[in-house]
Amino acid sequence: MSVAARVEHIRKSMQFVIKLGGSIPNAHLDYKPVAGNEKVLDFYHTFVPPEAGGKGLAKVLVEAGFKYAGDEGYQVRPTCSYIAKFVEKGASPDQIKVVEDSFKPKILHALSSVRETREQTEESQTIAHRGRHQVHFPQEKPETDEFASHQNGPI
């Protein structure tokens, strides 16, 4: 479930922030420029407070970060585990273009693994679906002395 959320980019603190109000801490994505390569931003941390979890806020933050990076000519180094999984499983082709070149082989490998798993799952589901249409006749229970005695009364 995703929510409409206003993301604020605070350049001074190098964060994308969603202000949640009240006593709830803000959700945020933290980044920093990579030493020696100012055109690469390391997206190293995302945080969503537990009371705001499950609403898609982390995804909204990541999408805003990738949009900014793409619009400004940066590449993204996805060192945060959430962002790495996002890139591997849910990034659009435009977002993948923004990923730092050295990370792309890892992403392509992960994407091919996901594709293979998906294909195997679909194949298993197809086989299982076909199996549902097979007719299975119940086997008759052999009558044992105990079973017969309950059916016919005492011997």
PDB file of C-alpha atoms in Angstrom:
ATOM      1  CA  MET A   1       0.000   0.000   0.000  1.00  0.00           C
ATOM      2  CA  SER A   2       1.554   3.288  -1.063  1.00  0.00           C
ATOM      3  CA  VAL A   3       0.633   6.693   0.262  1.00  0.00           C
ATOM      4  CA  ALA A   4       0.819  10.169  -1.169  1.00  0.00           C
ATOM      5  CA  ALA A   5       3.698  11.776   0.668  1.00  0.00           C
ATOM      6  CA  ARG A   6       5.575  15.009   0.159  1.00  0.00           C
ATOM      7  CA  VAL A   7       9.310  14.413  -0.061  1.00  0.00           C
ATOM      8  CA  GLU A   8      11.584  17.288   0.831  1.00  0.00           C
ATOM      9  CA  HIS A   9      15.196  17.292  -0.375  1.00  0.00           C
ATOM     10  CA  ILE A  10      17.459  18.846   2.254  1.00  0.00           C
ATOM     11  CA  ARG A  11      20.776  19.299   0.461  1.00  0.00           C
ATOM     12  CA  LYS A  12      22.642  20.639   3.498  1.00  0.00           C
ATOM     13  CA  SER A  13      22.084  17.430   5.486  1.00  0.00           C
ATOM     14  CA  MET A  14      22.091  15.260   2.310  1.00  0.00           C
ATOM     15  CA  GLN A  15      18.683  13.741   2.986  1.00  0.00           C
ATOM     16  CA  PHE A  16      15.352  13.152   1.360  1.00  0.00           C
ATOM     17  CA  VAL A  17      12.756  13.560   4.114  1.00  0.00           C
ATOM     18  CA  ILE A  18       9.068  12.864   4.638  1.00  0.00           C
ATOM     19  CA  LYS A  19       7.818  14.838   7.621  1.00  0.00           C
ATOM     20  CA  LEU A  20       5.298  12.756   9.522  1.00  0.00           C
ATOM     21  CA  GLY A  21       4.293  15.311  12.130  1.00  0.00           C
ATOM     22  CA  GLY A  22       3.564  15.105  15.819  1.00  0.00           C
ATOM     23  CA  SER A  23       5.945  13.059  17.903  1.00  0.00           C
ATOM     24  CA  ILE A  24       6.657  10.592  15.071  1.00  0.00           C
ATOM     25  CA  PRO A  25      10.235  10.855  13.750  1.00  0.00           C
ATOM     26  CA  ASN A  26      10.654  11.771  10.090  1.00  0.00           C
ATOM     27  CA  ALA A  27      11.212   9.101   7.455  1.00  0.00           C
ATOM     28  CA  HIS A  28      14.418   9.747   5.517  1.00  0.00           C
ATOM     29  CA  LEU A  29      16.928   8.550   2.953  1.00  0.00           C
ATOM     30  CA  ASP A  30      20.544   9.527   3.688  1.00  0.00           C
ATOM     31  CA  TYR A  31      23.188   9.894   0.996  1.00  0.00           C
ATOM     32  CA  LYS A  32      26.723  11.198   0.567  1.00  0.00           C
ATOM     33  CA  PRO A  33      28.984  11.861  -2.392  1.00  0.00           C
ATOM     34  CA  VAL A  34      31.479   9.087  -3.079  1.00  0.00           C
ATOM     35  CA  ALA A  35      35.040  10.166  -2.282  1.00  0.00           C
ATOM     36  CA  GLY A  36      37.011  10.614  -5.477  1.00  0.00           C
ATOM     37  CA  ASN A  37      33.890  10.633  -7.664  1.00  0.00           C
ATOM     38  CA  GLU A  38      31.609  13.562  -6.990  1.00  0.00           C
ATOM     39  CA  LYS A  39      29.125  12.405  -9.657  1.00  0.00           C
ATOM     40  CA  VAL A  40      28.222   9.281  -7.674  1.00  0.00           C
ATOM     41  CA  LEU A  41      25.926   9.468  -4.652  1.00  0.00           C
ATOM     42  CA  ASP A  42      26.065   6.696  -2.078  1.00  0.00           C
ATOM     43  CA  PHE A  43      22.489   5.988  -0.947  1.00  0.00           C
ATOM     44  CA  TYR A  44      23.540   4.342   2.300  1.00  0.00           C
ATOM     45  CA  HIS A  45      20.569   4.491   4.677  1.00  0.00           C
ATOM     46  CA  THR A  46      16.780   4.620   4.744  1.00  0.00           C
ATOM     47  CA  PHE A  47      14.674   4.989   7.858  1.00  0.00           C
ATOM     48  CA  VAL A  48      10.936   4.740   8.386  1.00  0.00           C
ATOM     49  CA  PRO A  49       9.694   4.755  11.993  1.00  0.00           C
ATOM     50  CA  PRO A  50       7.822   1.589  13.009  1.00  0.00           C
ATOM     51  CA  GLU A  51       4.567   3.472  13.545  1.00  0.00           C
ATOM     52  CA  ALA A  52       4.662   4.577   9.880  1.00  0.00           C
ATOM     53  CA  GLY A  53       5.857   1.262   8.436  1.00  0.00           C
ATOM     54  CA  GLY A  54       4.068  -0.701   5.742  1.00  0.00           C
ATOM     55  CA  LYS A  55       2.768   2.360   3.908  1.00  0.00           C
ATOM     56  CA  GLY A  56       5.322   2.506   1.118  1.00  0.00           C
ATOM     57  CA  LEU A  57       7.221   5.499   2.504  1.00  0.00           C
ATOM     58  CA  ALA A  58      10.679   3.990   1.947  1.00  0.00           C
ATOM     59  CA  LYS A  59       9.814   3.342  -1.698  1.00  0.00           C
ATOM     60  CA  VAL A  60       8.590   6.940  -2.098  1.00  0.00           C
ATOM     61  CA  LEU A  61      11.894   8.214  -0.656  1.00  0.00           C
ATOM     62  CA  VAL A  62      13.971   5.973  -2.929  1.00  0.00           C
ATOM     63  CA  GLU A  63      12.008   6.979  -6.022  1.00  0.00           C
ATOM     64  CA  ALA A  64      12.523  10.670  -5.160  1.00  0.00           C
ATOM     65  CA  GLY A  65      16.242  10.072  -4.656  1.00  0.00           C
ATOM     66  CA  PHE A  66      16.596   8.284  -7.981  1.00  0.00           C
ATOM     67  CA  LYS A  67      14.641  11.012  -9.775  1.00  0.00           C
ATOM     68  CA  TYR A  68      16.907  13.687  -8.323  1.00  0.00           C
ATOM     69  CA  ALA A  69      20.046  11.720  -9.233  1.00  0.00           C
ATOM     70  CA  GLY A  70      18.862  11.158 -12.805  1.00  0.00           C
ATOM     71  CA  ASP A  71      17.736  14.759 -13.300  1.00  0.00           C
ATOM     72  CA  GLU A  72      21.045  16.136 -11.984  1.00  0.00           C
ATOM     73  CA  GLY A  73      23.350  13.727 -13.846  1.00  0.00           C
ATOM     74  CA  TYR A  74      24.429  11.668 -10.827  1.00  0.00           C
ATOM     75  CA  GLN A  75      24.783   7.931 -10.523  1.00  0.00           C
ATOM     76  CA  VAL A  76      23.577   6.063  -7.433  1.00  0.00           C
ATOM     77  CA  ARG A  77      25.599   3.577  -5.403  1.00  0.00           C
ATOM     78  CA  PRO A  78      22.902   1.522  -3.598  1.00  0.00           C
ATOM     79  CA  THR A  79      24.727   0.412  -0.426  1.00  0.00           C
ATOM     80  CA  CYS A  80      21.611   0.491   1.786  1.00  0.00           C
ATOM     81  CA  SER A  81      20.171  -3.039   1.848  1.00  0.00           C
ATOM     82  CA  TYR A  82      16.610  -1.783   1.242  1.00  0.00           C
ATOM     83  CA  ILE A  83      17.703   0.242  -1.781  1.00  0.00           C
ATOM     84  CA  ALA A  84      19.765  -2.651  -3.167  1.00  0.00           C
ATOM     85  CA  LYS A  85      16.684  -4.913  -2.950  1.00  0.00           C
ATOM     86  CA  PHE A  86      14.537  -2.184  -4.506  1.00  0.00           C
ATOM     87  CA  VAL A  87      16.948  -1.960  -7.442  1.00  0.00           C
ATOM     88  CA  GLU A  88      17.102  -5.743  -7.848  1.00  0.00           C
ATOM     89  CA  LYS A  89      13.361  -6.339  -7.645  1.00  0.00           C
ATOM     90  CA  GLY A  90      11.406  -3.214  -8.455  1.00  0.00           C
ATOM     91  CA  ALA A  91      13.457  -0.539 -10.176  1.00  0.00           C
ATOM     92  CA  SER A  92      12.300   0.787 -13.511  1.00  0.00           C
ATOM     93  CA  PRO A  93      14.659   0.759 -16.510  1.00  0.00           C
ATOM     94  CA  ASP A  94      15.185   4.520 -16.019  1.00  0.00           C
ATOM     95  CA  GLN A  95      16.146   3.956 -12.384  1.00  0.00           C
ATOM     96  CA  ILE A  96      18.550   1.157 -13.316  1.00  0.00           C
ATOM     97  CA  LYS A  97      20.259   3.539 -15.780  1.00  0.00           C
ATOM     98  CA  VAL A  98      21.091   5.792 -12.813  1.00  0.00           C
ATOM     99  CA  VAL A  99      22.790   3.000 -10.834  1.00  0.00           C
ATOM    100  CA  GLU A 100      26.575   3.281 -10.671  1.00  0.00           C
ATOM    101  CA  ASP A 101      28.199   1.298 -13.482  1.00  0.00           C
ATOM    102  CA  SER A 102      30.225  -0.901 -11.105  1.00  0.00           C
ATOM    103  CA  PHE A 103      26.976  -2.099  -9.480  1.00  0.00           C
ATOM    104  CA  LYS A 104      25.181  -2.922 -12.737  1.00  0.00           C
ATOM    105  CA  PRO A 105      26.712  -6.408 -13.209  1.00  0.00           C
ATOM    106  CA  LYS A 106      25.475  -7.333  -9.709  1.00  0.00           C
ATOM    107  CA  ILE A 107      22.030  -5.995 -10.531  1.00  0.00           C
ATOM    108  CA  LEU A 108      21.866  -7.765 -13.882  1.00  0.00           C
ATOM    109  CA  HIS A 109      22.907 -11.018 -12.203  1.00  0.00           C
ATOM    110  CA  ALA A 110      20.251 -10.528  -9.513  1.00  0.00           C
ATOM    111  CA  LEU A 111      17.626  -9.674 -12.128  1.00  0.00           C
ATOM    112  CA  SER A 112      18.436 -12.815 -14.117  1.00  0.00           C
ATOM    113  CA  SER A 113      18.170 -14.862 -10.904  1.00  0.00           C
ATOM    114  CA  VAL A 114      14.801 -13.263 -10.146  1.00  0.00           C
ATOM    115  CA  ARG A 115      13.663 -13.972 -13.710  1.00  0.00           C
ATOM    116  CA  GLU A 116      14.766 -17.615 -13.456  1.00  0.00           C
ATOM    117  CA  THR A 117      12.995 -18.019 -10.112  1.00  0.00           C
ATOM    118  CA  ARG A 118       9.863 -16.399 -11.533  1.00  0.00           C
ATOM    119  CA  GLU A 119       9.939 -18.708 -14.563  1.00  0.00           C
ATOM    120  CA  GLN A 120      10.430 -21.769 -12.351  1.00  0.00           C
ATOM    121  CA  THR A 121       7.547 -20.667 -10.126  1.00  0.00           C
ATOM    122  CA  GLU A 122       5.290 -20.097 -13.133  1.00  0.00           C
ATOM    123  CA  GLU A 123       6.235 -23.519 -14.514  1.00  0.00           C
ATOM    124  CA  SER A 124       5.497 -25.162 -11.144  1.00  0.00           C
ATOM    125  CA  GLN A 125       2.162 -23.358 -10.941  1.00  0.00           C
ATOM    126  CA  THR A 126       1.275 -24.501 -14.460  1.00  0.00           C
ATOM    127  CA  ILE A 127       2.102 -28.104 -13.590  1.00  0.00           C
ATOM    128  CA  ALA A 128       0.160 -27.817 -10.329  1.00  0.00           C
ATOM    129  CA  HIS A 129      -2.776 -26.283 -12.189  1.00  0.00           C
ATOM    130  CA  ARG A 130      -2.792 -29.147 -14.687  1.00  0.00           C
ATOM    131  CA  GLY A 131      -2.685 -31.589 -11.778  1.00  0.00           C
ATOM    132  CA  ARG A 132      -5.904 -30.133 -10.363  1.00  0.00           C
ATOM    133  CA  HIS A 133      -7.780 -31.370 -13.404  1.00  0.00           C
ATOM    134  CA  GLN A 134      -6.772 -34.968 -12.996  1.00  0.00           C
ATOM    135  CA  VAL A 135      -9.426 -37.277 -11.635  1.00  0.00           C
ATOM    136  CA  HIS A 136      -8.419 -39.188  -8.545  1.00  0.00           C
ATOM    137  CA  PHE A 137     -10.613 -42.011  -7.329  1.00  0.00           C
ATOM    138  CA  PRO A 138     -10.546 -42.572  -3.603  1.00  0.00           C
ATOM    139  CA  GLN A 139      -9.195 -45.933  -2.631  1.00  0.00           C
ATOM    140  CA  GLU A 140     -11.565 -48.156  -0.729  1.00  0.00           C
ATOM    141  CA  LYS A 141     -10.543 -48.869   2.813  1.00  0.00           C
ATOM    142  CA  PRO A 142      -9.898 -52.532   3.352  1.00  0.00           C
ATOM    143  CA  GLU A 143     -12.167 -53.915   5.975  1.00  0.00           C
ATOM    144  CA  THR A 144     -10.294 -55.103   8.990  1.00  0.00           C
ATOM    145  CA  ASP A 145     -11.794 -57.224  11.724  1.00  0.00           C
ATOM    146  CA  GLU A 146     -12.017 -54.105  13.894  1.00  0.00           C
ATOM    147  CA  PHE A 147     -13.745 -52.154  11.146  1.00  0.00           C
ATOM    148  CA  ALA A 148     -16.097 -55.051  10.366  1.00  0.00           C
ATOM    149  CA  SER A 149     -17.016 -55.492  14.008  1.00  0.00           C
ATOM    150  CA  HIS A 150     -18.085 -51.855  14.262  1.00  0.00           C
ATOM    151  CA  GLN A 151     -20.085 -52.092  11.064  1.00  0.00           C
ATOM    152  CA  ASN A 152     -21.842 -55.377  11.667  1.00  0.00           C
ATOM    153  CA  GLY A 153     -21.958 -55.573  15.433  1.00  0.00           C
ATOM    154  CA  PRO A 154     -20.097 -58.115  17.554  1.00  0.00           C
ATOM    155  CA  ILE A 155     -19.021 -61.320  15.871  1.00  0.00           C
TER     156      ILE A 155
END
